[in-house]
């Protein structure tokens, strides 16, 4: 009997992981729900460790597949044949192999959502659940069009986030590399010249020379410490406590924290709107949104709100109680629920926060650029000052 690895939340709110035997994924989900567990992830176990997730597939490939399949399905082409045609045209060998497996599973009697769920590296839980809603509702082509639009906007948002982070990271790495080069290769030459003067060196020069000697003599130790910190951080990040701690710190960072919160609100609103407009029940939608939030603190807040909504409360009050979502978002959600147009209101919130993210990223980049230039100027000026102060002193002595 096939085994499925799962990650779920028990009634006390604690996240647990394990494996379960079941004929199909739906049967496994039913067993876990019978244990009163809220399913976060479930996938058939294949091999060991990270190999279970399979080859990585780009989001652009999934977007193109969704658009092509929507067109073919709306034209009346049988689903297995449509998937096979798209697979043969795919430039990615990994994605082509996945699509051919999906086609074979559908041909052999599996439902389309079940076949997709076997490949979480290409089709996440959001994708699978929306396809399931479209399969049940008979509007699979419409759902696939919505999915492709959603994935495109999500990719744009992801690229904006990377743009805000990559620039300062690259400048910092370059600056550290230049400093290391100067300390290891340039400063020792000046040190020999300065030592021959036989005079007391200025304080800035002595500091730079001491830093150069330390870096030369303890270079391997420094590399070892950096590697140890990196490994420790990676291991810490893989734990529940580590993820929660890091995500909490990120949300509290000046400037970057505000940007990450806006991105999270935009993602929450657009994902939930897409699910609701596709016919997914609100509780299932919130469950999926929480697992795709991208931040542990926001994920826990959504799960807390979902529990209160399941007990009968309306959506606005539990979300407000979490303290994660801005007042304007809560007011618009409340208005959308009262008018029966919650999905449309969520789309408006997502569009508004997309513009907010654009403005924030542009402002952050404009602010970071002069800061980096000033830092580079200070570093370069400090080295020049430290290296030439002794020469000025020697010139004054010789002139006297």
Short mmCIF file of C-alpha atoms in Angstrom, two decimals:
data_model
loop_
_atom_site.label_atom_id
_atom_site.label_comp_id
_atom_site.label_asym_id
_atom_site.label_seq_id
_atom_site.Cartn_x
_atom_site.Cartn_y
_atom_site.Cartn_z
CA UNK A 1 0.00 0.00 0.00
CA UNK A 2 1.38 3.47 -0.86
CA UNK A 3 2.76 5.65 1.92
CA UNK A 4 2.03 9.36 2.23
CA UNK A 5 4.11 11.88 4.17
CA UNK A 6 2.03 14.52 5.89
CA UNK A 7 2.39 17.68 7.93
CA UNK A 8 -0.65 18.60 10.02
CA UNK A 9 -1.83 20.65 12.97
CA UNK A 10 -3.46 18.85 15.91
CA UNK A 11 -6.45 20.22 17.90
CA UNK A 12 -4.03 21.85 20.37
CA UNK A 13 -2.43 23.81 17.50
CA UNK A 14 0.88 21.93 17.48
CA UNK A 15 2.41 21.03 14.10
CA UNK A 16 3.17 17.31 13.68
CA UNK A 17 4.70 15.29 10.84
CA UNK A 18 4.50 11.63 9.95
CA UNK A 19 3.58 8.99 7.36
CA UNK A 20 0.33 7.18 6.70
CA UNK A 21 -0.62 4.23 4.50
CA UNK A 22 -3.59 4.70 2.16
CA UNK A 23 -4.76 3.59 -1.27
CA UNK A 24 -5.12 7.18 -2.50
CA UNK A 25 -4.29 10.66 -1.25
CA UNK A 26 -8.00 11.42 -0.69
CA UNK A 27 -8.28 8.32 1.48
CA UNK A 28 -5.23 9.48 3.47
CA UNK A 29 -6.76 12.92 3.92
CA UNK A 30 -9.99 11.33 5.17
CA UNK A 31 -8.06 9.28 7.75
CA UNK A 32 -6.19 12.34 9.01
CA UNK A 33 -9.39 14.37 9.26
CA UNK A 34 -10.87 11.50 11.24
CA UNK A 35 -8.02 12.03 13.70
CA UNK A 36 -9.13 15.70 13.97
CA UNK A 37 -5.96 16.93 12.27
CA UNK A 38 -5.80 20.00 10.03
CA UNK A 39 -3.78 18.93 6.99
CA UNK A 40 -1.01 21.33 5.96
CA UNK A 41 0.89 19.15 3.47
CA UNK A 42 0.47 15.63 2.15
CA UNK A 43 2.31 13.89 -0.68
CA UNK A 44 3.16 10.35 -1.65
CA UNK A 45 6.53 9.26 -0.28
CA UNK A 46 9.09 8.49 -2.98
CA UNK A 47 12.65 7.72 -1.92
CA UNK A 48 14.22 9.67 0.95
CA UNK A 49 14.42 13.21 2.24
CA UNK A 50 14.41 16.06 -0.22
CA UNK A 51 14.14 13.62 -3.14
CA UNK A 52 10.43 13.32 -2.40
CA UNK A 53 9.73 16.70 -3.90
CA UNK A 54 11.03 15.81 -7.33
CA UNK A 55 12.64 18.06 -9.93
CA UNK A 56 12.12 21.80 -9.61
CA UNK A 57 9.81 23.38 -12.20
CA UNK A 58 9.71 27.09 -13.01
CA UNK A 59 6.51 29.03 -12.37
CA UNK A 60 6.60 30.32 -15.96
CA UNK A 61 6.28 26.74 -17.24
CA UNK A 62 3.26 26.15 -14.99
CA UNK A 63 1.66 29.42 -16.16
CA UNK A 64 2.10 28.50 -19.81
CA UNK A 65 0.74 25.00 -19.17
CA UNK A 66 -2.34 26.43 -17.43
CA UNK A 67 -3.13 28.86 -20.28
CA UNK A 68 -2.63 26.24 -22.99
CA UNK A 69 -4.69 23.63 -21.15
CA UNK A 70 -7.52 26.14 -20.52
CA UNK A 71 -7.71 26.87 -24.26
CA UNK A 72 -7.69 23.20 -25.22
CA UNK A 73 -10.28 22.18 -22.60
CA UNK A 74 -12.63 25.00 -23.63
CA UNK A 75 -12.28 23.79 -27.24
CA UNK A 76 -13.56 20.35 -26.23
CA UNK A 77 -10.28 18.44 -26.49
CA UNK A 78 -10.11 15.43 -24.13
CA UNK A 79 -8.00 16.16 -21.05
CA UNK A 80 -5.40 13.35 -21.47
CA UNK A 81 -4.85 14.29 -25.11
CA UNK A 82 -4.48 17.99 -24.25
CA UNK A 83 -1.93 17.23 -21.51
CA UNK A 84 0.02 14.98 -23.88
CA UNK A 85 0.19 17.67 -26.58
CA UNK A 86 1.44 20.27 -24.09
CA UNK A 87 3.99 17.80 -22.70
CA UNK A 88 5.48 17.14 -26.15
CA UNK A 89 5.89 20.89 -26.72
CA UNK A 90 7.56 21.56 -23.35
CA UNK A 91 11.19 22.71 -23.42
CA UNK A 92 11.83 21.43 -19.88
CA UNK A 93 12.64 17.74 -19.67
CA UNK A 94 11.67 17.65 -16.00
CA UNK A 95 8.27 19.27 -16.60
CA UNK A 96 7.68 17.11 -19.67
CA UNK A 97 8.23 13.98 -17.58
CA UNK A 98 5.81 15.24 -14.92
CA UNK A 99 3.10 16.04 -17.49
CA UNK A 100 3.43 12.62 -19.12
CA UNK A 101 3.01 10.98 -15.69
CA UNK A 102 -0.07 13.15 -15.05
CA UNK A 103 -1.50 12.13 -18.43
CA UNK A 104 -0.90 8.44 -17.72
CA UNK A 105 -2.52 8.71 -14.27
CA UNK A 106 -5.60 10.45 -15.70
CA UNK A 107 -5.84 7.85 -18.48
CA UNK A 108 -5.64 5.02 -15.94
CA UNK A 109 -8.58 6.37 -13.95
CA UNK A 110 -7.18 8.91 -11.46
CA UNK A 111 -8.85 12.28 -11.20
CA UNK A 112 -6.95 15.28 -12.57
CA UNK A 113 -6.40 16.84 -9.10
CA UNK A 114 -5.13 13.52 -7.73
CA UNK A 115 -2.66 13.20 -10.59
CA UNK A 116 -1.39 16.76 -10.03
CA UNK A 117 -1.04 16.25 -6.26
CA UNK A 118 1.63 13.60 -6.84
CA UNK A 119 4.00 16.33 -8.09
CA UNK A 120 4.24 19.05 -5.41
CA UNK A 121 7.43 20.42 -6.99
CA UNK A 122 5.29 21.70 -9.90
CA UNK A 123 1.76 21.96 -8.52
CA UNK A 124 1.35 23.17 -4.93
CA UNK A 125 -1.71 22.68 -2.72
CA UNK A 126 -3.25 25.95 -3.92
CA UNK A 127 -3.08 24.80 -7.53
CA UNK A 128 -4.42 21.33 -6.75
CA UNK A 129 -7.35 22.59 -4.67
CA UNK A 130 -8.40 25.15 -7.27
CA UNK A 131 -8.27 22.51 -10.00
CA UNK A 132 -10.33 20.24 -7.74
CA UNK A 133 -12.95 22.99 -7.38
CA UNK A 134 -13.01 23.50 -11.15
CA UNK A 135 -13.23 19.75 -11.78
CA UNK A 136 -16.23 19.45 -9.47
CA UNK A 137 -17.92 22.63 -10.72
CA UNK A 138 -17.41 21.82 -14.40
CA UNK A 139 -15.57 25.08 -15.12
CA UNK A 140 -12.00 23.77 -15.30
CA UNK A 141 -11.05 26.07 -18.19
CA UNK A 142 -12.14 29.18 -16.24
CA UNK A 143 -10.25 28.03 -13.14
CA UNK A 144 -7.09 27.41 -15.17
CA UNK A 145 -7.28 30.93 -16.63
CA UNK A 146 -7.62 32.38 -13.13
CA UNK A 147 -4.73 30.25 -11.93
CA UNK A 148 -2.43 31.43 -14.71
CA UNK A 149 -3.29 35.08 -13.95
CA UNK A 150 -2.72 34.51 -10.25
CA UNK A 151 0.63 32.81 -10.82
CA UNK A 152 1.79 35.62 -13.11
CA UNK A 153 0.98 38.27 -10.50
CA UNK A 154 2.62 36.16 -7.78
CA UNK A 155 5.80 35.92 -9.89
CA UNK A 156 5.83 39.69 -10.43
CA UNK A 157 5.48 40.20 -6.67
CA UNK A 158 8.29 37.72 -6.00
CA UNK A 159 10.59 39.50 -8.46
CA UNK A 160 9.89 42.85 -6.78
CA UNK A 161 10.84 41.37 -3.43
CA UNK A 162 14.08 39.97 -4.86
CA UNK A 163 14.90 43.33 -6.44
CA UNK A 164 14.57 45.02 -3.06
CA UNK A 165 16.89 42.49 -1.39
CA UNK A 166 19.48 41.61 -4.05
CA UNK A 167 20.86 45.12 -4.62
CA UNK A 168 21.94 45.86 -1.02
CA UNK A 169 23.16 42.28 -0.57
CA UNK A 170 25.32 42.51 -3.72
CA UNK A 171 26.80 45.88 -2.71
CA UNK A 172 27.56 44.57 0.78
CA UNK A 173 29.35 41.49 -0.59
CA UNK A 174 31.39 43.64 -3.00
CA UNK A 175 32.32 46.06 -0.21
CA UNK A 176 33.44 43.24 2.09
CA UNK A 177 35.46 41.70 -0.74
CA UNK A 178 37.23 45.00 -1.45
CA UNK A 179 37.99 45.51 2.25
CA UNK A 180 39.41 41.98 2.55
CA UNK A 181 41.58 42.52 -0.56
CA UNK A 182 42.98 45.78 0.79
CA UNK A 183 43.72 44.31 4.22
CA UNK A 184 45.41 41.18 2.86
CA UNK A 185 47.22 42.47 -0.24
CA UNK A 186 47.73 46.24 0.08
CA UNK A 187 48.12 47.09 3.76
CA UNK A 188 51.12 44.73 4.38
CA UNK A 189 53.13 46.64 1.72
CA UNK A 190 52.46 49.95 3.45
CA UNK A 191 53.22 48.36 6.83
CA UNK A 192 56.80 47.53 5.77
CA UNK A 193 57.34 51.11 4.60
CA UNK A 194 55.87 52.61 7.77
CA UNK A 195 57.96 50.33 10.03
CA UNK A 196 61.16 51.61 8.41
CA UNK A 197 60.31 55.16 9.58
CA UNK A 198 60.81 54.10 13.19
CA UNK A 199 58.19 56.61 14.46
CA UNK A 200 54.92 56.21 16.35
CA UNK A 201 52.16 55.63 13.78
CA UNK A 202 48.81 57.47 13.99
CA UNK A 203 45.90 55.64 15.65
CA UNK A 204 43.87 55.05 12.41
CA UNK A 205 46.93 53.50 10.77
CA UNK A 206 47.62 51.23 13.77
CA UNK A 207 43.98 50.06 13.74
CA UNK A 208 44.10 49.20 10.02
CA UNK A 209 47.45 47.39 10.39
CA UNK A 210 46.14 45.38 13.37
CA UNK A 211 43.04 44.41 11.39
CA UNK A 212 45.26 43.34 8.47
CA UNK A 213 47.48 41.19 10.71
CA UNK A 214 44.49 39.58 12.38
CA UNK A 215 42.88 38.77 9.02
CA UNK A 216 46.13 37.27 7.65
CA UNK A 217 46.95 35.15 10.70
CA UNK A 218 43.38 34.08 11.53
CA UNK A 219 42.00 33.78 8.00
CA UNK A 220 41.12 30.07 8.28
CA UNK A 221 39.58 30.62 11.71
CA UNK A 222 37.41 33.42 10.32
CA UNK A 223 36.28 31.24 7.41
CA UNK A 224 35.50 28.43 9.86
CA UNK A 225 33.44 30.74 12.05
CA UNK A 226 31.50 32.02 9.01
CA UNK A 227 30.80 28.45 7.86
CA UNK A 228 29.76 27.42 11.37
CA UNK A 229 27.38 30.39 11.64
CA UNK A 230 25.92 29.55 8.22
CA UNK A 231 25.39 25.88 9.10
CA UNK A 232 23.91 26.75 12.49
CA UNK A 233 21.54 29.26 10.91
CA UNK A 234 20.44 26.70 8.30
CA UNK A 235 19.79 24.04 10.95
CA UNK A 236 17.98 26.54 13.19
CA UNK A 237 15.82 27.67 10.27
CA UNK A 238 14.67 24.10 9.68
CA UNK A 239 13.10 23.90 13.13
CA UNK A 240 9.63 25.21 14.00
CA UNK A 241 11.11 27.52 16.63
CA UNK A 242 13.73 28.78 14.20
CA UNK A 243 11.24 29.55 11.44
CA UNK A 244 8.95 31.36 13.85
CA UNK A 245 11.79 33.38 15.41
CA UNK A 246 13.29 34.42 12.07
CA UNK A 247 9.91 35.37 10.59
CA UNK A 248 9.04 37.40 13.69
CA UNK A 249 12.34 39.29 13.47
CA UNK A 250 11.85 39.97 9.76
CA UNK A 251 8.45 41.56 10.36
CA UNK A 252 9.97 43.89 12.99
CA UNK A 253 12.85 45.11 10.82
CA UNK A 254 12.75 48.83 9.97
CA UNK A 255 11.61 49.48 6.38
CA UNK A 256 11.98 45.84 5.30
CA UNK A 257 9.46 44.67 7.90
CA UNK A 258 6.79 47.05 6.58
CA UNK A 259 7.49 45.89 3.02
CA UNK A 260 7.21 42.20 3.98
CA UNK A 261 3.92 42.85 5.77
CA UNK A 262 2.47 44.56 2.70
CA UNK A 263 3.60 41.68 0.51
CA UNK A 264 1.96 39.21 2.91
CA UNK A 265 -1.34 41.14 2.90
CA UNK A 266 -1.30 41.30 -0.91
CA UNK A 267 -0.61 37.56 -1.18
CA UNK A 268 -3.30 36.71 1.39
CA UNK A 269 -5.94 38.85 -0.34
CA UNK A 270 -5.25 37.68 -3.88
CA UNK A 271 -4.93 34.00 -2.95
CA UNK A 272 -8.15 33.97 -0.91
CA UNK A 273 -10.00 35.96 -3.58
CA UNK A 274 -8.90 33.52 -6.29
CA UNK A 275 -9.98 30.53 -4.19
CA UNK A 276 -13.37 31.99 -3.23
CA UNK A 277 -14.18 33.08 -6.77
CA UNK A 278 -13.34 29.54 -7.91
CA UNK A 279 -15.86 27.96 -5.55
CA UNK A 280 -13.53 26.80 -2.75
CA UNK A 281 -15.24 27.00 0.69
CA UNK A 282 -13.90 29.76 2.93
CA UNK A 283 -12.53 27.41 5.60
CA UNK A 284 -10.65 25.36 3.00
CA UNK A 285 -9.52 28.59 1.40
CA UNK A 286 -8.12 29.95 4.66
CA UNK A 287 -6.35 26.65 5.27
CA UNK A 288 -4.63 26.89 1.88
CA UNK A 289 -3.88 30.61 2.29
CA UNK A 290 -2.25 29.99 5.68
CA UNK A 291 0.05 27.32 4.26
CA UNK A 292 1.11 29.58 1.39
CA UNK A 293 1.50 32.75 3.51
CA UNK A 294 5.31 32.61 3.42
CA UNK A 295 5.64 33.80 7.03
CA UNK A 296 5.11 31.68 10.16
CA UNK A 297 3.63 34.52 12.23
CA UNK A 298 1.06 35.36 9.57
CA UNK A 299 0.37 31.64 9.01
CA UNK A 300 -0.42 31.16 12.71
CA UNK A 301 -2.61 34.29 12.72
CA UNK A 302 -4.66 32.97 9.79
CA UNK A 303 -5.02 29.53 11.40
CA UNK A 304 -6.19 31.21 14.64
CA UNK A 305 -8.76 33.26 12.71
CA UNK A 306 -9.86 30.15 10.81
CA UNK A 307 -10.57 28.33 14.07
CA UNK A 308 -12.83 31.15 15.25
CA UNK A 309 -14.61 31.34 11.90
CA UNK A 310 -15.23 27.59 12.07
CA UNK A 311 -16.93 28.19 15.43
CA UNK A 312 -19.38 30.60 13.79
CA UNK A 313 -17.75 34.04 13.85
CA UNK A 314 -17.61 36.26 10.77
CA UNK A 315 -14.28 36.63 9.01
CA UNK A 316 -13.51 40.29 9.82
CA UNK A 317 -13.50 40.10 13.64
CA UNK A 318 -11.09 37.11 13.96
CA UNK A 319 -8.69 38.67 11.44
CA UNK A 320 -8.77 41.95 13.38
CA UNK A 321 -8.05 40.12 16.64
CA UNK A 322 -4.79 38.73 15.22
CA UNK A 323 -3.29 42.23 15.00
CA UNK A 324 -1.53 41.30 11.76
CA UNK A 325 -3.83 42.95 9.23
CA UNK A 326 -4.18 46.75 8.90
CA UNK A 327 -7.51 48.38 9.88
CA UNK A 328 -8.28 49.34 6.27
CA UNK A 329 -8.06 45.70 5.20
CA UNK A 330 -10.39 44.62 8.01
CA UNK A 331 -12.93 47.32 7.09
CA UNK A 332 -12.90 46.38 3.40
CA UNK A 333 -13.27 42.67 4.22
CA UNK A 334 -16.19 43.47 6.53
CA UNK A 335 -17.84 45.54 3.81
CA UNK A 336 -17.28 42.80 1.26
CA UNK A 337 -18.86 40.20 3.51
CA UNK A 338 -21.90 42.38 4.22
CA UNK A 339 -22.50 43.03 0.52
CA UNK A 340 -21.82 39.41 -0.49
CA UNK A 341 -18.88 40.43 -2.68
CA UNK A 342 -15.99 39.33 -0.52
CA UNK A 343 -13.92 37.97 -3.42
CA UNK A 344 -14.25 41.23 -5.39
CA UNK A 345 -13.26 43.26 -2.33
CA UNK A 346 -10.25 41.02 -1.72
CA UNK A 347 -9.12 41.58 -5.31
CA UNK A 348 -9.31 45.36 -4.73
CA UNK A 349 -7.24 44.99 -1.54
CA UNK A 350 -4.64 42.94 -3.44
CA UNK A 351 -4.43 45.52 -6.24
CA UNK A 352 -4.07 48.34 -3.72
CA UNK A 353 -1.27 46.59 -1.84
CA UNK A 354 0.48 45.64 -5.08
CA UNK A 355 0.75 49.37 -5.77
CA UNK A 356 1.91 49.91 -2.18
CA UNK A 357 4.62 47.29 -2.68
CA UNK A 358 5.73 49.00 -5.92
CA UNK A 359 6.00 52.34 -4.13
CA UNK A 360 7.77 50.80 -1.13
CA UNK A 361 10.32 48.95 -3.29
CA UNK A 362 11.11 52.06 -5.32
CA UNK A 363 11.46 54.12 -2.14
CA UNK A 364 13.64 51.48 -0.50
CA UNK A 365 15.96 51.27 -3.50
CA UNK A 366 16.23 55.06 -3.67
CA UNK A 367 17.08 55.15 0.04
CA UNK A 368 19.54 52.25 -0.06
CA UNK A 369 21.58 53.61 -2.97
CA UNK A 370 22.85 56.80 -1.25
CA UNK A 371 23.38 54.88 2.01
CA UNK A 372 25.57 52.35 0.21
CA UNK A 373 27.48 55.12 -1.56
CA UNK A 374 28.13 56.85 1.77
CA UNK A 375 29.30 53.55 3.33
CA UNK A 376 31.65 52.88 0.41
CA UNK A 377 32.95 56.45 0.68
CA UNK A 378 33.59 56.07 4.41
CA UNK A 379 35.46 52.79 3.90
CA UNK A 380 37.56 54.12 1.01
CA UNK A 381 38.21 57.42 2.78
CA UNK A 382 39.17 55.65 5.98
CA UNK A 383 41.77 53.53 4.18
CA UNK A 384 43.21 56.51 2.34
CA UNK A 385 43.41 58.50 5.58
CA UNK A 386 45.00 55.63 7.51
CA UNK A 387 47.61 55.01 4.80
CA UNK A 388 48.59 58.62 4.12
CA UNK A 389 48.59 60.09 7.63
CA UNK A 390 52.08 58.65 8.37
CA UNK A 391 53.38 60.13 5.09
CA UNK A 392 52.07 63.57 6.01
CA UNK A 393 53.74 63.30 9.42
CA UNK A 394 57.06 62.24 7.87
CA UNK A 395 56.85 65.14 5.40
CA UNK A 396 56.32 67.59 8.25
CA UNK A 397 59.27 66.15 10.17
CA UNK A 398 61.52 66.33 7.11
CA UNK A 399 60.40 69.89 6.37
CA UNK A 400 61.10 70.94 9.95
#
